[in-house]
Amino acid sequence: MYIPLLKACLVSVLSVLTLGTLTNAASADEPVAETIVQQKINKNFEQLGKSNQPSMLWDATTVAEHEVWQAKFHDKMTQLLGRMPQRVPLEVKWESEEKFEKFTRHKLYVRSEESYWVPVYYFVPHDIAEKRPAIVCLHGHSGIYPYIREGQDDKERKKTEELSLDYAVYLAEHGYVTAAIVVRGWNETHGDQDPGVKHVQRSCRQVTMNTLLMGMTPQGLRCWDAMRVIDFLQTRDEVDGERIGVAGLSGGGTLATYLPILDERVKLAMIAGAFSSYRTSIYAMPHCICNCLPGVMQYGDMTEVVASYAPRPVLLINGIHDPIFPVAEAREGFAKLQRIYKLLGHGDRIDADFFDGPHAWSNNKTLEFLAAHFGE
């Protein structure tokens, strides 16, 4: 009687063991609820930025090596800046004229392409006896009005004074012809308003999205407008067409960095509040999307961009307290540019004004710089 009972017990035990094995096998394929991984992208992009190795960093030891590098990097930057619009014949519409103590300010429009005219505030000093150098002046994300001393209220006018935004006016007061462009997407040229922006009419997101979809870039398109304004400047009796420069702050400084790549007629550049390194400035913190040039970090840094048109004279202007373009990397880039310009035999053509201030313009060295390189 014990044998049947023993067999029954063994069957029961085997059944339990088999059921347990099947249960464990089934649960092995299921996710374990206790091992949820939370991952944020900040650290991921920080690591990607640190590990990024640009493939075309400048490392020349001779002029010949530099020239080979420069040609290749220049071609790459021209490619990155994107397709340009179809050229149309130059047309200019003069809208208004207003006389001030030291200059006359004209408002005019230059045709840039079939369906777009560039608004320009054109400053001509009084009593010009001979052709004068001209400076294309590009504003930042505050829009055109603070940059031409036309602040809409006391706060805006105070901002102009504190940050020296009025360099187009200042340079005209000191004898230079200046063309202050309303950069495409701001003020009277705006389209869809940037989300969350209330203090100025601005359409950077629309400009960026639409240009990228068409194989263009916002930087390239805005530089194209500046190039058409240079076409206009070269027709003017008061302008020396061989002495044309560019000046810009912040977003305008970014454009001033790229414009000499696309236009050899730009003989010098004054770049303010825009030079540092991509990784620690535009890549590292919130910036307007229109400052982001697709793919540029694969090939070089801001230093390489400037070196791509060396030895044309360049003045770098950086407030040492600028939180969005760190000065430490600006100093490193400037030191490297000094080596590059020295190698090319023109160490005197690169200069920097690291001034005790914020994200702003500075005239500590502008007149001296212009006099040295435009002979005034």
Tab-separated table of C-alpha atoms in Angstrom, residues 44-278:
chain	number	residue	atom	x	y	z
A	44	ASN	CA	24.658	62.858	-23.542
A	45	PHE	CA	25.244	65.995	-25.623
A	46	GLU	CA	27.911	67.205	-23.222
A	47	GLN	CA	29.813	63.978	-23.794
A	48	LEU	CA	29.246	64.125	-27.544
A	49	GLY	CA	30.616	67.661	-27.570
A	50	LYS	CA	33.714	66.694	-25.600
A	51	SER	CA	34.402	63.709	-27.820
A	52	ASN	CA	33.859	65.642	-31.043
A	53	GLN	CA	37.053	65.730	-33.112
A	54	PRO	CA	36.857	68.287	-35.957
A	55	SER	CA	38.496	66.870	-39.055
A	56	MET	CA	39.936	70.094	-40.506
A	57	LEU	CA	41.561	71.900	-37.577
A	58	TRP	CA	44.365	74.251	-38.607
A	59	ASP	CA	47.823	72.815	-37.944
A	60	ALA	CA	50.001	74.305	-40.686
A	61	THR	CA	53.701	74.913	-40.098
A	62	THR	CA	54.465	76.693	-43.377
A	63	VAL	CA	52.716	79.233	-45.587
A	64	ALA	CA	52.333	76.600	-48.288
A	65	GLU	CA	50.630	74.197	-45.852
A	66	HIS	CA	48.358	76.998	-44.698
A	67	GLU	CA	47.313	77.838	-48.241
A	68	VAL	CA	46.407	74.207	-48.940
A	69	TRP	CA	44.403	74.013	-45.707
A	70	GLN	CA	42.771	77.404	-46.309
A	71	ALA	CA	41.534	76.493	-49.782
A	72	LYS	CA	39.975	73.257	-48.520
A	73	PHE	CA	38.412	74.814	-45.422
A	74	HIS	CA	37.099	77.779	-47.408
A	75	ASP	CA	35.396	75.402	-49.844
A	76	LYS	CA	33.888	73.438	-46.963
A	77	MET	CA	32.525	76.583	-45.297
A	78	THR	CA	31.054	77.818	-48.569
A	79	GLN	CA	29.305	74.464	-48.856
A	80	LEU	CA	28.014	74.594	-45.266
A	81	LEU	CA	26.629	78.118	-45.725
A	82	GLY	CA	24.287	76.682	-48.307
A	83	ARG	CA	22.727	77.491	-51.621
A	84	MET	CA	22.327	81.162	-52.521
A	85	PRO	CA	19.343	82.831	-54.227
A	86	GLN	CA	19.300	83.579	-57.916
A	87	ARG	CA	20.974	86.918	-58.655
A	88	VAL	CA	18.801	89.704	-60.065
A	89	PRO	CA	19.879	93.065	-61.515
A	90	LEU	CA	20.722	95.679	-58.874
A	91	GLU	CA	17.827	97.984	-58.080
A	92	VAL	CA	17.623	100.620	-55.356
A	93	LYS	CA	14.594	102.521	-54.069
A	94	TRP	CA	15.261	105.664	-52.038
A	95	GLU	CA	12.535	106.261	-49.482
A	96	SER	CA	13.536	109.084	-47.123
A	97	GLU	CA	16.318	111.412	-46.017
A	98	GLU	CA	17.019	113.020	-42.657
A	99	LYS	CA	19.877	115.397	-41.847
A	100	PHE	CA	21.735	115.257	-38.530
A	101	GLU	CA	24.636	117.311	-37.195
A	102	LYS	CA	27.423	115.231	-38.762
A	103	PHE	CA	25.729	113.076	-41.388
A	104	THR	CA	22.668	112.495	-43.510
A	105	ARG	CA	20.699	109.321	-42.919
A	106	HIS	CA	18.895	107.830	-45.904
A	107	LYS	CA	16.338	105.044	-45.791
A	108	LEU	CA	16.491	102.904	-48.898
A	109	TYR	CA	15.805	99.421	-50.207
A	110	VAL	CA	18.186	97.228	-52.193
A	111	ARG	CA	16.746	94.414	-54.270
A	112	SER	CA	18.316	91.176	-53.078
A	113	GLU	CA	16.302	88.654	-55.082
A	114	GLU	CA	13.145	88.479	-57.152
A	115	SER	CA	10.779	88.723	-54.194
A	116	TYR	CA	12.810	90.483	-51.499
A	117	TRP	CA	14.198	93.975	-50.882
A	118	VAL	CA	16.731	94.683	-48.108
A	119	PRO	CA	15.881	97.702	-45.926
A	120	VAL	CA	18.995	99.810	-45.282
A	121	TYR	CA	19.716	102.881	-43.157
A	122	TYR	CA	22.499	104.580	-45.081
A	123	PHE	CA	24.673	107.096	-43.223
A	124	VAL	CA	26.743	109.572	-45.249
A	125	PRO	CA	28.997	112.044	-43.377
A	126	HIS	CA	28.744	115.704	-44.355
A	127	ASP	CA	31.382	117.474	-46.439
A	128	ILE	CA	33.001	114.412	-47.998
A	129	ALA	CA	35.932	115.659	-50.087
A	130	GLU	CA	37.020	112.255	-51.386
A	131	LYS	CA	35.851	108.658	-51.484
A	132	ARG	CA	35.478	107.183	-48.030
A	133	PRO	CA	35.668	103.656	-46.567
A	134	ALA	CA	32.280	102.049	-45.963
A	135	ILE	CA	31.231	99.670	-43.192
A	136	VAL	CA	28.303	97.254	-43.479
A	137	CYS	CA	26.761	97.156	-39.979
A	138	LEU	CA	24.778	94.120	-38.875
A	139	HIS	CA	22.557	94.204	-35.796
A	140	GLY	CA	21.841	91.551	-33.201
A	141	HIS	CA	18.642	90.032	-31.844
A	142	SER	CA	17.324	93.321	-30.462
A	143	GLY	CA	16.465	94.395	-33.992
A	144	ILE	CA	17.504	97.484	-35.927
A	145	TYR	CA	16.173	100.391	-33.850
A	146	PRO	CA	18.527	100.358	-30.832
A	147	TYR	CA	21.407	100.070	-33.306
A	148	ILE	CA	20.535	103.324	-35.081
A	149	ARG	CA	19.615	105.315	-31.925
A	150	GLU	CA	15.924	104.982	-32.587
A	151	GLY	CA	14.941	103.181	-29.399
A	152	GLN	CA	11.205	102.803	-28.997
A	153	ASP	CA	11.228	103.735	-25.297
A	154	ASP	CA	13.551	104.839	-22.471
A	155	LYS	CA	14.544	101.250	-21.685
A	156	GLU	CA	15.612	100.594	-25.268
A	157	ARG	CA	17.480	103.895	-25.511
A	158	LYS	CA	19.290	103.116	-22.263
A	159	LYS	CA	20.265	99.728	-23.662
A	160	THR	CA	21.758	101.413	-26.725
A	161	GLU	CA	23.903	103.646	-24.533
A	162	GLU	CA	25.037	100.986	-22.061
A	163	LEU	CA	25.918	98.373	-24.692
A	164	SER	CA	27.229	100.798	-27.365
A	165	LEU	CA	24.851	99.320	-29.918
A	166	ASP	CA	24.932	102.395	-32.139
A	167	TYR	CA	28.228	101.643	-33.905
A	168	ALA	CA	26.741	102.473	-37.332
A	169	VAL	CA	25.972	105.965	-36.085
A	170	TYR	CA	29.221	106.302	-34.137
A	171	LEU	CA	31.353	105.393	-37.138
A	172	ALA	CA	29.404	107.795	-39.369
A	173	GLU	CA	30.068	110.557	-36.840
A	174	HIS	CA	33.776	109.792	-37.278
A	175	GLY	CA	33.765	110.067	-41.044
A	176	TYR	CA	32.886	106.575	-42.289
A	177	VAL	CA	30.038	105.778	-44.633
A	178	THR	CA	27.903	103.104	-42.946
A	179	ALA	CA	25.075	100.886	-44.126
A	180	ALA	CA	22.963	99.514	-41.284
A	181	ILE	CA	20.955	96.616	-42.705
A	182	VAL	CA	17.641	95.443	-41.312
A	183	VAL	CA	18.653	91.793	-41.136
A	184	ARG	CA	16.163	89.457	-42.823
A	185	GLY	CA	13.507	88.325	-40.369
A	186	TRP	CA	13.510	91.382	-38.084
A	187	ASN	CA	11.349	94.469	-37.754
A	188	GLU	CA	9.625	95.418	-41.011
A	189	THR	CA	10.843	92.193	-42.681
A	190	HIS	CA	9.437	89.851	-40.012
A	191	GLY	CA	7.036	87.018	-40.798
A	192	ASP	CA	5.861	84.462	-38.229
A	193	GLN	CA	6.737	85.782	-34.782
A	194	ASP	CA	9.256	83.712	-32.803
A	195	PRO	CA	7.462	81.917	-29.944
A	196	GLY	CA	8.008	83.541	-26.559
A	197	VAL	CA	9.574	86.710	-28.020
A	198	LYS	CA	7.607	89.878	-27.242
A	199	HIS	CA	10.120	92.713	-27.162
A	200	VAL	CA	10.901	92.772	-30.906
A	201	GLN	CA	9.355	91.622	-34.177
A	202	ARG	CA	11.480	88.616	-35.097
A	203	SER	CA	11.109	85.497	-37.247
A	204	CYS	CA	14.358	83.575	-36.791
A	205	ARG	CA	12.650	80.202	-36.420
A	206	GLN	CA	10.755	80.635	-39.681
A	207	VAL	CA	13.872	81.859	-41.522
A	208	THR	CA	15.883	78.919	-40.206
A	209	MET	CA	13.326	76.214	-40.909
A	210	ASN	CA	12.491	77.413	-44.391
A	211	THR	CA	16.075	77.976	-45.489
A	212	LEU	CA	17.211	74.561	-44.252
A	213	LEU	CA	14.381	72.849	-46.092
A	214	MET	CA	15.581	74.506	-49.311
A	215	GLY	CA	19.266	73.681	-48.924
A	216	MET	CA	20.060	77.174	-47.658
A	217	THR	CA	21.007	78.476	-44.200
A	218	PRO	CA	19.872	81.600	-42.336
A	219	GLN	CA	23.493	82.750	-42.138
A	220	GLY	CA	24.068	82.291	-45.838
A	221	LEU	CA	20.838	84.020	-46.856
A	222	ARG	CA	21.488	86.984	-44.581
A	223	CYS	CA	25.058	87.262	-45.856
A	224	TRP	CA	23.644	87.242	-49.383
A	225	ASP	CA	21.612	90.339	-48.479
A	226	ALA	CA	24.776	92.022	-47.186
A	227	MET	CA	26.544	91.136	-50.435
A	228	ARG	CA	23.804	92.839	-52.434
A	229	VAL	CA	24.219	95.921	-50.241
A	230	ILE	CA	27.930	95.836	-51.063
A	231	ASP	CA	26.910	95.803	-54.739
A	232	PHE	CA	25.060	99.044	-54.002
A	233	LEU	CA	27.974	100.572	-52.083
A	234	GLN	CA	30.294	100.015	-55.000
A	235	THR	CA	28.083	102.203	-57.196
A	236	ARG	CA	28.302	105.215	-54.876
A	237	ASP	CA	30.573	108.172	-55.619
A	238	GLU	CA	31.216	108.742	-51.898
A	239	VAL	CA	32.424	105.160	-51.296
A	240	ASP	CA	35.851	103.715	-51.932
A	241	GLY	CA	34.917	100.290	-53.261
A	242	GLU	CA	38.311	98.894	-52.282
A	243	ARG	CA	37.804	99.775	-48.634
A	244	ILE	CA	34.638	98.049	-47.479
A	245	GLY	CA	34.403	96.345	-44.089
A	246	VAL	CA	31.826	94.638	-41.912
A	247	ALA	CA	30.894	95.149	-38.265
A	248	GLY	CA	28.448	93.183	-36.161
A	249	LEU	CA	27.459	92.366	-32.595
A	250	SER	CA	25.929	89.123	-31.306
A	251	GLY	CA	23.841	87.633	-34.126
A	252	GLY	CA	25.281	90.385	-36.294
A	253	GLY	CA	28.734	89.354	-35.135
A	254	THR	CA	28.009	85.809	-36.265
A	255	LEU	CA	27.123	87.134	-39.722
A	256	ALA	CA	30.219	89.346	-39.719
A	257	THR	CA	32.251	86.194	-39.042
A	258	TYR	CA	30.871	84.417	-42.122
A	259	LEU	CA	30.480	87.264	-44.619
A	260	PRO	CA	34.208	87.534	-45.534
A	261	ILE	CA	34.140	83.857	-46.548
A	262	LEU	CA	31.529	84.561	-49.194
A	263	ASP	CA	32.715	87.980	-50.369
A	264	GLU	CA	36.333	88.924	-51.023
A	265	ARG	CA	35.297	92.577	-51.296
A	266	VAL	CA	35.031	92.610	-47.496
A	267	LYS	CA	38.531	93.818	-46.634
A	268	LEU	CA	38.237	93.734	-42.827
A	269	ALA	CA	35.892	92.541	-40.100
A	270	MET	CA	35.010	93.737	-36.604
A	271	ILE	CA	33.338	90.844	-34.759
A	272	ALA	CA	31.744	91.562	-31.372
A	273	GLY	CA	30.003	89.288	-28.880
A	274	ALA	CA	30.225	86.274	-31.188
A	275	PHE	CA	33.743	84.793	-31.076
A	276	SER	CA	34.551	81.972	-28.678
A	277	SER	CA	34.247	78.252	-29.412
A	278	TYR	CA	31.177	76.485	-30.723
